[in-house]
Coordinates of C-alpha atoms in Angstrom, one line a residue:
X24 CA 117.3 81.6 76.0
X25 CA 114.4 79.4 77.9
X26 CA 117.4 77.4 79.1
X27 CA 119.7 79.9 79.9
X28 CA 116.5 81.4 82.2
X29 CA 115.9 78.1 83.7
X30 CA 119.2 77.4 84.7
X31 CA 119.7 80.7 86.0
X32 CA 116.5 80.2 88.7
X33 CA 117.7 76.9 89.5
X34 CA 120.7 77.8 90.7
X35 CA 118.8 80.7 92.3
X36 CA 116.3 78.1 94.0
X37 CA 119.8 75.9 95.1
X38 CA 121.7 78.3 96.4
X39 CA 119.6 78.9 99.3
X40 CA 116.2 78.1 100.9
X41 CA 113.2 78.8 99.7
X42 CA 112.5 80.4 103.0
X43 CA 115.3 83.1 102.9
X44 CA 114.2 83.7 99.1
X45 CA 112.1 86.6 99.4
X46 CA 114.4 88.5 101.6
X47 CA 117.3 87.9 99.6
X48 CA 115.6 88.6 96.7
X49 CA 114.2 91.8 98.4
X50 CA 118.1 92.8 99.5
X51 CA 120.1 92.2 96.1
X52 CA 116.9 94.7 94.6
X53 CA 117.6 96.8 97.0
X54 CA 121.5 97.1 96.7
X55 CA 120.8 97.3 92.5
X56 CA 122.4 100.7 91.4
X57 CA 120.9 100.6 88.1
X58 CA 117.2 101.1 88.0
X59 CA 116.7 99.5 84.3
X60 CA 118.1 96.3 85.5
X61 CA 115.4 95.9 88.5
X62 CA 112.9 97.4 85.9
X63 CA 113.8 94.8 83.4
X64 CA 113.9 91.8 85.9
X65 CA 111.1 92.6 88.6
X66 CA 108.1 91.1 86.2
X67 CA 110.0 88.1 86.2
X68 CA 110.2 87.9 90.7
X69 CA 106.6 88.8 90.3
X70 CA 105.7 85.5 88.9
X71 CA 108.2 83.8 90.9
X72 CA 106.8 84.9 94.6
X73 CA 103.5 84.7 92.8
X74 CA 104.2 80.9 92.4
X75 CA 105.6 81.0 96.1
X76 CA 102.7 82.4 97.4
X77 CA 100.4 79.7 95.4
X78 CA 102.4 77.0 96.5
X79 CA 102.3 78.6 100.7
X80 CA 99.8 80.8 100.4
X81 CA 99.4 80.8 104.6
X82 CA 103.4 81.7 104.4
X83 CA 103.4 85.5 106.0
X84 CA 107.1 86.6 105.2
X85 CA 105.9 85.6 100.7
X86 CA 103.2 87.3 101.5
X87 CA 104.9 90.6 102.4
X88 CA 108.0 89.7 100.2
X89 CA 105.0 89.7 97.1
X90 CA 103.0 92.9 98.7
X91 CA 106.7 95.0 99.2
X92 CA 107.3 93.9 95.4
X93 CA 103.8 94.7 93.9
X94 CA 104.1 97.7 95.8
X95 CA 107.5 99.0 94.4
X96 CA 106.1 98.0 91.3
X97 CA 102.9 100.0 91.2
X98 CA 104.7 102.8 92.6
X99 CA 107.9 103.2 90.6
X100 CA 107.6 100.9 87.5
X101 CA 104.0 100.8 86.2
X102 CA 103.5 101.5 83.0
X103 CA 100.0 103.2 83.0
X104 CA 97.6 104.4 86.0
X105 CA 95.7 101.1 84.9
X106 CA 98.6 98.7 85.6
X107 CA 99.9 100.9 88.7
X108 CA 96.3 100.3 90.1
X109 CA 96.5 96.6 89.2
X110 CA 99.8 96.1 90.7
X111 CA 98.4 98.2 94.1
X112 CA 95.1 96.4 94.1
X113 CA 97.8 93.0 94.6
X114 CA 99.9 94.8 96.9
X115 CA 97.3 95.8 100.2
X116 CA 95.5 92.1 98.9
X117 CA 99.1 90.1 99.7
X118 CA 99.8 92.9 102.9
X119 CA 96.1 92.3 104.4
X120 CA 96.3 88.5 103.8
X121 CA 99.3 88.5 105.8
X122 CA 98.4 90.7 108.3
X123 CA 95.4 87.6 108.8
X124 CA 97.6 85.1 109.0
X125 CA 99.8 87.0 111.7
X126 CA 96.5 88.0 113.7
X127 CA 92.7 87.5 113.0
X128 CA 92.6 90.1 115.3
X129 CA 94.6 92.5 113.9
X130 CA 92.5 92.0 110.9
X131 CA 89.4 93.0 112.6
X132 CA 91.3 95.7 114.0
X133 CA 92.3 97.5 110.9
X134 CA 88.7 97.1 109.7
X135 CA 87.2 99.1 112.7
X136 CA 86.5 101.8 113.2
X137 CA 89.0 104.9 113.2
X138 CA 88.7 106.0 116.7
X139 CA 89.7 103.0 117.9
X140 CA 92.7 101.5 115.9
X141 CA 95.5 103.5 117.8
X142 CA 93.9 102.3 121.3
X143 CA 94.2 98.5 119.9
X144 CA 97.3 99.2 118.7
X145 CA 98.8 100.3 121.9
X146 CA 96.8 97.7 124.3
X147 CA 97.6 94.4 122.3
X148 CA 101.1 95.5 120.3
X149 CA 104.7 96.4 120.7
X150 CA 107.4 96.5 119.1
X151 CA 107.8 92.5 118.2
X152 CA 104.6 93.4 115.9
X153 CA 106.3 96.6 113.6
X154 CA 107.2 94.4 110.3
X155 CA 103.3 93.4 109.4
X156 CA 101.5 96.6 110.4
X157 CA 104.2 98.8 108.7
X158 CA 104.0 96.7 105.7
X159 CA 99.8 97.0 105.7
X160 CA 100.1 101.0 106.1
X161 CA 102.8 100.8 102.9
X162 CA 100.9 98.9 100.9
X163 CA 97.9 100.9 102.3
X164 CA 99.8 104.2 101.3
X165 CA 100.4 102.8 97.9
X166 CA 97.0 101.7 97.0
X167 CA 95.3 105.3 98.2
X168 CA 98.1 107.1 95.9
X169 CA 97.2 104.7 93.0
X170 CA 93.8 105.5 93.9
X171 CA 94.1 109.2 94.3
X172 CA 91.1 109.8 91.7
X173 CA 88.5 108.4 94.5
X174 CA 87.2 109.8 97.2
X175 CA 86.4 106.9 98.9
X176 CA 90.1 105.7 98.4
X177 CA 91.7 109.2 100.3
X178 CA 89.2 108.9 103.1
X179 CA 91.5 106.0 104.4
X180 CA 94.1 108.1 104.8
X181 CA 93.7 108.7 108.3
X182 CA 94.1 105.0 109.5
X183 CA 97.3 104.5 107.5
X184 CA 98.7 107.9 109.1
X185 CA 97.9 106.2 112.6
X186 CA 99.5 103.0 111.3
X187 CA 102.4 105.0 110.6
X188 CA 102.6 106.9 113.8
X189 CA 102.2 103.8 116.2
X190 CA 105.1 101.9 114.0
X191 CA 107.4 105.3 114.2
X192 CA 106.4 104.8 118.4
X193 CA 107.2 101.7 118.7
X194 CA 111.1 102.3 116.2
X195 CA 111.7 106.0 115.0
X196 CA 114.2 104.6 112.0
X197 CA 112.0 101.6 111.2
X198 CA 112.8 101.1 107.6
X199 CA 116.0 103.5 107.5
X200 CA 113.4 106.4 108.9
X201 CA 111.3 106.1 106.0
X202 CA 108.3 105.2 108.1
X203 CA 109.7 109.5 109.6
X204 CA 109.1 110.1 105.3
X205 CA 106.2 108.3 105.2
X206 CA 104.7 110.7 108.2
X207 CA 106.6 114.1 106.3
X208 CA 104.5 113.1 103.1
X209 CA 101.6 112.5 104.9
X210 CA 101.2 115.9 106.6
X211 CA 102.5 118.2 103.8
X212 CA 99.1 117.1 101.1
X213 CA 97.9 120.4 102.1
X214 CA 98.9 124.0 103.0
X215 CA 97.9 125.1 106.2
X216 CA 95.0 127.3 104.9
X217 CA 93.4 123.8 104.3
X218 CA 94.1 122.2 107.4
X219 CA 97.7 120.5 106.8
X220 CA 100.2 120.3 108.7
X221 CA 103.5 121.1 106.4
X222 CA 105.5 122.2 109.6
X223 CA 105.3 119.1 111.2
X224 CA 106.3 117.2 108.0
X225 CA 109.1 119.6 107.6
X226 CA 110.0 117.8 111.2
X227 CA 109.3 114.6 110.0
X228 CA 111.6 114.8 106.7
X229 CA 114.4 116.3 108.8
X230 CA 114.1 113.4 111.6
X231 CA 114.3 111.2 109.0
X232 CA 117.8 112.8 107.3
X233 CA 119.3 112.9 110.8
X234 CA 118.5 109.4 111.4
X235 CA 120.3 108.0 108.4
X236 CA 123.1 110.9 108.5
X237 CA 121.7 111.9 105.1
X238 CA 122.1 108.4 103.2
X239 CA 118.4 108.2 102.8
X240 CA 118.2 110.4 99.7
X241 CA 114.1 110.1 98.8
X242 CA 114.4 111.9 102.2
X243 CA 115.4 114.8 100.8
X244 CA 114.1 114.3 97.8
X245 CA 110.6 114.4 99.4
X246 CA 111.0 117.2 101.2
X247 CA 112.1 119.2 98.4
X248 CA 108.6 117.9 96.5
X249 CA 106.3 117.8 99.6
X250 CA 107.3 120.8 101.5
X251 CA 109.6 123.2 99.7
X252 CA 107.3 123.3 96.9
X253 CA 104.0 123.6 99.1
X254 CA 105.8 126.4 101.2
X255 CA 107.0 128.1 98.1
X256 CA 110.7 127.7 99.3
X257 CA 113.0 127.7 96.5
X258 CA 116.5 128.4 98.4
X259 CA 115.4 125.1 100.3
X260 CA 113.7 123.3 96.9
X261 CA 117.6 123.6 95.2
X262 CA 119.6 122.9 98.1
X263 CA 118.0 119.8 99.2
X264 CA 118.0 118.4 95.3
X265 CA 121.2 119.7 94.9
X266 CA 122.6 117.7 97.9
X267 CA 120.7 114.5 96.9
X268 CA 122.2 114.9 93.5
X269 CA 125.9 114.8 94.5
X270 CA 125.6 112.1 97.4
X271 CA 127.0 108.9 96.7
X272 CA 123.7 106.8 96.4
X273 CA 125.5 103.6 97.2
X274 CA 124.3 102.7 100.9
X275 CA 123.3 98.9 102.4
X276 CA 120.0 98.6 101.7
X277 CA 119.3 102.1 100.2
X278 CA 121.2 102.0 96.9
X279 CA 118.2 101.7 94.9
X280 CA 116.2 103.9 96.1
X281 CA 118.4 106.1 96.0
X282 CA 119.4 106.1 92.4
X283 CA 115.2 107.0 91.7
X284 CA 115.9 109.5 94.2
X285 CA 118.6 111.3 92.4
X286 CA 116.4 110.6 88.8
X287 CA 113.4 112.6 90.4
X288 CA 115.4 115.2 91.9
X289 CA 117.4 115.9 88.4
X290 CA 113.5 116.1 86.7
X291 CA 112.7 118.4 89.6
X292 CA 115.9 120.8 89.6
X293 CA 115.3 121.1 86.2
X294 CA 111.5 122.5 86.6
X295 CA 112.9 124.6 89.5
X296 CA 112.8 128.1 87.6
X297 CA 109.4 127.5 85.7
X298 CA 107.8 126.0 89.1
X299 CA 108.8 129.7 91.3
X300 CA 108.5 132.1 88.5

């Protein structure tokens, strides 16, 4: 079996450059319809980029290759809060080391204060900037979610929902509009009594289905969870599972998501009833 594996990345490493092997390793994850299989095989790219990013570790795109992965990771496949916070901790470490090597400055910039990141952001960036500052505010988002148990963690919300909102400036359907999802989720943590803003997200998450003519199914999926179930909106809970459910998940570059899409929205439909009694 040690053979068969060896072989196996060998001919991996052959047929093409180690330079294009994060992102192709990135899109055949991506275009995976069956969850397990990623599940089952991700520990293994972990080591792999791991190795990559030992061997180059001033290399930006194995950097973000091995924060995107530890982030997907944490997020989806962890088996414990431990491990998910493990996995995050590596994540925002691989997006921030990146984000050094693209710019010192940007560095410094994300370390400021608050008040002053969107101004940097819109003096010294544009568009030719998106990938690394989208990929800090994931990894960002990621780590404060696996963190959600400390204060000090959800305090740095605000500068990843300015991170978000500068990217979605600069490219509305950056990421097939997740970076719109990304904005939906991160105005509907609170009802309005509290000081959210679950209108605006409702904007957000349908930007974000219009923008991808409804193939971005966590879309919905999200907006079902975040909003629908905030707002107390069953009618709107059922249909948008519903729809999410019977779509065909296979898209270019959305397939996997996808799939988890339609596995949360099949746990959520099924809670539908007990959640609005």
């Amino acid at each position: 079996m040690k053979t068969l594996v060896s072989l196996m990345l060998f001919g991996l490493l052959s047929a093409c450059s180690v330079s294009n092997l994060p992102g192709n390793l990135s899109r055949s994850m991506m275009n995976q319809d069956d969850p397990a299989i990623v599940a089952a095989g991700a520990p293994a790219y972990l080591l792999l980029l791991d190795a990559l990013i030992l061997t180059y570790p001033e290399n930006e795109d194995f950097l973000l290759a091995g924060s995107r992965l530890y982030g997907a990771y944490a997020g989806v496949f962890a088996q414990d809060p431990d491990q998910a916070k493990r996995m995050a901790d590596k994540a925002i470490g691989y997006a921030r080391r990146a984000l050094c090597e693209y710019d010192e400055d940007a560095c410094t910039l994300i370390d400021g204060p608050q008040n002053d990141l969107l101004a940097g952001l819109e003096e010294d960036y544009d568009a030719d900037d998106i990938a690394v500052f989208y990929a800090m505010a994931a990894a960002w988002a990621g780590w404060i979610q696996a963190n959600s148990d400390d204060w000090n963690a959800i305090a740095q919300l605000g500068k990843v929902k300015i991170l978000m909102q500068w990217v979605a400036t600069q490219n509305p359907a950056y990421d097939h509009a997740t970076v719109q999802v990304y904005l939906g989720v991160l105005e509907t943590q609170l009802p309005p009594s509290l000081g959210g803003k679950p209108e605006l997200g409702r904007e957000y998450f349908e930007r974000a289905i219009d923008m991808t003519r409804g193939e971005n199914l966590m879309a919905k999926v999200l907006y079902a969870k975040q909003y629908a179930r905030l707002m107390f909106e069953q009618e709107l809970h059922d249909r948008l599972l519903q729809e999410a459910l019977d779509a065909d998940p296979h898209s270019e570059g959305l397939t996997l998501i996808n799939r988890l899409a339609q596995r949360q929205a099949a746990v959520l439909l099924a809670e539908s009833s007990e959640y609005f009694e």
